[in-house]
């Protein structure tokens, strides 16, 4: 993405033109990733054409519950967020950080080119883009820059899809990350009906791209329709969470009885953290070839919910489930502010939907706001 | 080249599946055979090399007085003793007898019960002798076995995470079956290692790898019940290949006593 300059133009496209846009992106040598139906869910995966989108399919989201359902129309983007977030593409589940070979002079690192792929994200959601911006702050911005992440993030083309409806576990409006994408995209689409798409141009690359398909300037009437739809989504979020004062709340409720209550319901399974688009905890594994001539270091997704994650000499720092859940929530919504200058939550609702037992952080925050115990 | 470590493979009450995982290493088998000396492995070789052994891989559980003695000899002759599989680490499927009257079972099955010399329980190796490391699974995963041998040969710590299967499931990007289909899955309380094999084929986890390092079985069982699974079915879920592993055994007993709604007393709590 490049800066858009002063103008944030909007145009209108037909569905045919949008299909042409996908082809143009592919012609430029991009692998296109976006939402598609697989294994009973809408996941992010390879798209060959517009036809691979979940056309006429929606998803019903509730705590610990996800079901696909048909829609009455043929909407391309009439769904919400699925189990995958964009971190699968950038902070990949298992990455080889380096390999080395044994030589008479000691170990020599095997030079390898950084992963190179022209990636286009198509139809990704505002909350997910906000999450990418958060992970960028964590993984790109200081002395501990993650080079594999940086290589995968480089030169990614982003076509966002604004949300004209909100899911049962969504609360991006509370976290101020949606339902309309404000930054981090080359183009942002708002689907008005089966054949009308309003498109905001977010960068010069995006501007050049739309020149290759038929389009017209968006009329005031279309813009107003888009505004009403986005407004409707914002006022019909499945969840809400007052973001104000969370940092202080979490810093002052460490002994609240609610934590024990949560620990009696939580499985400690880590599904919440591995579904979360901003969680970034990983662990290192050293591997060797059987004959000991080669070694490699892997970076693998891990979670503050595992006992081993806080293991130091002599034992785990957070041996109880209560301590582990509390670590997660107090970091995500509290100390994240001190560390990275924002909340760690974008309100995507995945941790609620994909918790097998439906633990809902918005509900837990409401409970923590009540005076605790006796 | 330094002297190759001498490896022995032992069988107790078991089906041989875990030993077969070693033979199943096909591509890597030659490299393994070069790197270690397989000194004793009746399943695969007629060579019966005498101890002591650097590493003993022990398959199977203890179900007879004779085996209870034999495992002591194995321990005495082994520097490092590694149990392989659910039988050796928890007692295996045959530990279901621990929940029943064994005399009656024998009388039901055998025409001449007096010929049968068995203990009333099937117990893991660790109940009898000190164990240095346990490889989980029914059967074990050959990659984990290779990782163990590899780490031993190279003097490093093996990468054998003890967290829940769910982390492997998520790494593979499988949409959770509990959430998308209300399929009862033991993944949240089961030790990783299989790479989420069953969820990848839309089957709930059977718990082959036994309890994770911090299994909170009570809310999981409660959740199964709340999605309409009857108490007997939940009980049987926990009475699988690792029925005798303490957290699973306790949860099964809770179900059979109708005490599933009691608050958790599992060790993961503070
Ligand atoms: S904490 Fe939950 S709602 Fe917030 S970003 Fe992570 S998964 Fe989404
Ligand atoms: S909150 Fe839910 S998803 Fe997260 S560890 Fe607990 S049970 Fe698993
Ligand atoms: S399918 Fe099973 S193993 Fe996979 S995330 Fe869901 S509960 Fe965990």
PDB file of N, CA, C and O in Angstrom, chain B residues 104-130:
ATOM      1  N   UNK B 104     -15.016 -62.163  37.565  1.00  0.00           N
ATOM      2  CA  UNK B 104     -16.238 -62.412  36.775  1.00  0.00           C
ATOM      3  C   UNK B 104     -15.948 -62.314  35.283  1.00  0.00           C
ATOM      4  O   UNK B 104     -16.449 -63.119  34.496  1.00  0.00           O
ATOM      5  N   UNK B 105     -15.129 -61.328  34.916  1.00  0.00           N
ATOM      6  CA  UNK B 105     -14.800 -61.166  33.497  1.00  0.00           C
ATOM      7  C   UNK B 105     -14.115 -62.420  32.966  1.00  0.00           C
ATOM      8  O   UNK B 105     -14.453 -62.925  31.892  1.00  0.00           O
ATOM      9  N   UNK B 106     -13.174 -62.937  33.742  1.00  0.00           N
ATOM     10  CA  UNK B 106     -12.416 -64.112  33.290  1.00  0.00           C
ATOM     11  C   UNK B 106     -13.351 -65.301  33.137  1.00  0.00           C
ATOM     12  O   UNK B 106     -13.298 -66.036  32.148  1.00  0.00           O
ATOM     13  N   UNK B 107     -14.248 -65.439  34.103  1.00  0.00           N
ATOM     14  CA  UNK B 107     -15.186 -66.557  34.044  1.00  0.00           C
ATOM     15  C   UNK B 107     -16.089 -66.445  32.823  1.00  0.00           C
ATOM     16  O   UNK B 107     -16.509 -67.452  32.242  1.00  0.00           O
ATOM     17  N   UNK B 108     -16.394 -65.208  32.413  1.00  0.00           N
ATOM     18  CA  UNK B 108     -17.256 -65.021  31.249  1.00  0.00           C
ATOM     19  C   UNK B 108     -16.529 -65.398  29.960  1.00  0.00           C
ATOM     20  O   UNK B 108     -17.104 -65.963  29.045  1.00  0.00           O
ATOM     21  N   UNK B 109     -15.235 -65.078  29.918  1.00  0.00           N
ATOM     22  CA  UNK B 109     -14.506 -65.209  28.658  1.00  0.00           C
ATOM     23  C   UNK B 109     -13.865 -66.593  28.491  1.00  0.00           C
ATOM     24  O   UNK B 109     -13.903 -67.171  27.408  1.00  0.00           O
ATOM     25  N   UNK B 110     -13.283 -67.133  29.560  1.00  0.00           N
ATOM     26  CA  UNK B 110     -12.467 -68.339  29.412  1.00  0.00           C
ATOM     27  C   UNK B 110     -13.173 -69.573  29.949  1.00  0.00           C
ATOM     28  O   UNK B 110     -13.784 -69.541  31.020  1.00  0.00           O
ATOM     29  N   UNK B 111     -13.034 -70.682  29.205  1.00  0.00           N
ATOM     30  CA  UNK B 111     -13.652 -71.935  29.630  1.00  0.00           C
ATOM     31  C   UNK B 111     -12.984 -72.458  30.899  1.00  0.00           C
ATOM     32  O   UNK B 111     -13.631 -73.024  31.766  1.00  0.00           O
ATOM     33  N   UNK B 112     -11.653 -72.252  31.014  1.00  0.00           N
ATOM     34  CA  UNK B 112     -10.947 -72.747  32.196  1.00  0.00           C
ATOM     35  C   UNK B 112     -10.285 -71.581  32.918  1.00  0.00           C
ATOM     36  O   UNK B 112      -9.078 -71.351  32.778  1.00  0.00           O
ATOM     37  N   UNK B 113     -11.064 -70.816  33.690  1.00  0.00           N
ATOM     38  CA  UNK B 113     -10.540 -69.606  34.333  1.00  0.00           C
ATOM     39  C   UNK B 113      -9.301 -69.879  35.172  1.00  0.00           C
ATOM     40  O   UNK B 113      -8.448 -69.008  35.323  1.00  0.00           O
ATOM     41  N   UNK B 114      -9.166 -71.087  35.685  1.00  0.00           N
ATOM     42  CA  UNK B 114      -8.031 -71.360  36.570  1.00  0.00           C
ATOM     43  C   UNK B 114      -6.697 -71.303  35.833  1.00  0.00           C
ATOM     44  O   UNK B 114      -5.643 -71.199  36.442  1.00  0.00           O
ATOM     45  N   UNK B 115      -6.726 -71.360  34.482  1.00  0.00           N
ATOM     46  CA  UNK B 115      -5.476 -71.250  33.718  1.00  0.00           C
ATOM     47  C   UNK B 115      -4.973 -69.814  33.648  1.00  0.00           C
ATOM     48  O   UNK B 115      -3.840 -69.563  33.233  1.00  0.00           O
ATOM     49  N   UNK B 116      -5.833 -68.872  33.979  1.00  0.00           N
ATOM     50  CA  UNK B 116      -5.496 -67.462  33.773  1.00  0.00           C
ATOM     51  C   UNK B 116      -4.857 -66.885  35.032  1.00  0.00           C
ATOM     52  O   UNK B 116      -5.432 -66.931  36.104  1.00  0.00           O
ATOM     53  N   UNK B 117      -3.654 -66.379  34.844  1.00  0.00           N
ATOM     54  CA  UNK B 117      -2.942 -65.763  35.968  1.00  0.00           C
ATOM     55  C   UNK B 117      -2.783 -64.277  35.653  1.00  0.00           C
ATOM     56  O   UNK B 117      -1.913 -63.886  34.894  1.00  0.00           O
ATOM     57  N   UNK B 118      -3.640 -63.475  36.193  1.00  0.00           N
ATOM     58  CA  UNK B 118      -3.592 -62.051  35.871  1.00  0.00           C
ATOM     59  C   UNK B 118      -3.827 -61.213  37.117  1.00  0.00           C
ATOM     60  O   UNK B 118      -4.473 -61.656  38.068  1.00  0.00           O
ATOM     61  N   UNK B 119      -3.296 -60.000  37.083  1.00  0.00           N
ATOM     62  CA  UNK B 119      -3.587 -59.051  38.146  1.00  0.00           C
ATOM     63  C   UNK B 119      -5.000 -58.503  37.947  1.00  0.00           C
ATOM     64  O   UNK B 119      -5.562 -58.607  36.861  1.00  0.00           O
ATOM     65  N   UNK B 120      -5.560 -57.900  38.963  1.00  0.00           N
ATOM     66  CA  UNK B 120      -6.905 -57.343  38.814  1.00  0.00           C
ATOM     67  C   UNK B 120      -6.870 -55.987  38.118  1.00  0.00           C
ATOM     68  O   UNK B 120      -7.903 -55.414  37.827  1.00  0.00           O
ATOM     69  N   UNK B 121      -5.661 -55.472  37.881  1.00  0.00           N
ATOM     70  CA  UNK B 121      -5.560 -54.161  37.249  1.00  0.00           C
ATOM     71  C   UNK B 121      -4.577 -54.198  36.090  1.00  0.00           C
ATOM     72  O   UNK B 121      -3.698 -55.052  36.028  1.00  0.00           O
ATOM     73  N   UNK B 122      -4.741 -53.209  35.199  1.00  0.00           N
ATOM     74  CA  UNK B 122      -3.733 -52.925  34.176  1.00  0.00           C
ATOM     75  C   UNK B 122      -3.166 -51.563  34.537  1.00  0.00           C
ATOM     76  O   UNK B 122      -3.909 -50.584  34.616  1.00  0.00           O
ATOM     77  N   UNK B 123      -1.871 -51.508  34.775  1.00  0.00           N
ATOM     78  CA  UNK B 123      -1.298 -50.253  35.278  1.00  0.00           C
ATOM     79  C   UNK B 123      -0.115 -49.811  34.423  1.00  0.00           C
ATOM     80  O   UNK B 123       0.557 -50.621  33.787  1.00  0.00           O
ATOM     81  N   UNK B 124       0.124 -48.493  34.429  1.00  0.00           N
ATOM     82  CA  UNK B 124       1.234 -47.976  33.626  1.00  0.00           C
ATOM     83  C   UNK B 124       2.579 -48.353  34.226  1.00  0.00           C
ATOM     84  O   UNK B 124       2.683 -48.645  35.421  1.00  0.00           O
ATOM     85  N   UNK B 125       3.601 -48.296  33.387  1.00  0.00           N
ATOM     86  CA  UNK B 125       4.953 -48.647  33.804  1.00  0.00           C
ATOM     87  C   UNK B 125       5.401 -47.779  34.991  1.00  0.00           C
ATOM     88  O   UNK B 125       6.026 -48.258  35.935  1.00  0.00           O
ATOM     89  N   UNK B 126       5.010 -46.510  34.962  1.00  0.00           N
ATOM     90  CA  UNK B 126       5.475 -45.582  36.008  1.00  0.00           C
ATOM     91  C   UNK B 126       4.967 -45.968  37.394  1.00  0.00           C
ATOM     92  O   UNK B 126       5.532 -45.540  38.399  1.00  0.00           O
ATOM     93  N   UNK B 127       3.910 -46.775  37.470  1.00  0.00           N
ATOM     94  CA  UNK B 127       3.445 -47.248  38.776  1.00  0.00           C
ATOM     95  C   UNK B 127       4.391 -48.300  39.354  1.00  0.00           C
ATOM     96  O   UNK B 127       4.258 -48.684  40.523  1.00  0.00           O
ATOM     97  N   UNK B 128       5.333 -48.795  38.538  1.00  0.00           N
ATOM     98  CA  UNK B 128       6.192 -49.897  38.974  1.00  0.00           C
ATOM     99  C   UNK B 128       7.660 -49.523  39.079  1.00  0.00           C
ATOM    100  O   UNK B 128       8.342 -49.967  39.997  1.00  0.00           O
ATOM    101  N   UNK B 129       8.117 -48.725  38.127  1.00  0.00           N
ATOM    102  CA  UNK B 129       9.531 -48.313  38.136  1.00  0.00           C
ATOM    103  C   UNK B 129       9.618 -46.853  37.697  1.00  0.00           C
ATOM    104  O   UNK B 129       8.706 -46.348  37.054  1.00  0.00           O
ATOM    105  N   UNK B 130      10.711 -46.162  38.030  1.00  0.00           N
ATOM    106  CA  UNK B 130      10.866 -44.787  37.543  1.00  0.00           C
ATOM    107  C   UNK B 130      10.981 -44.759  36.019  1.00  0.00           C
ATOM    108  O   UNK B 130      11.651 -45.610  35.431  1.00  0.00           O
TER     109      UNK B 130
END
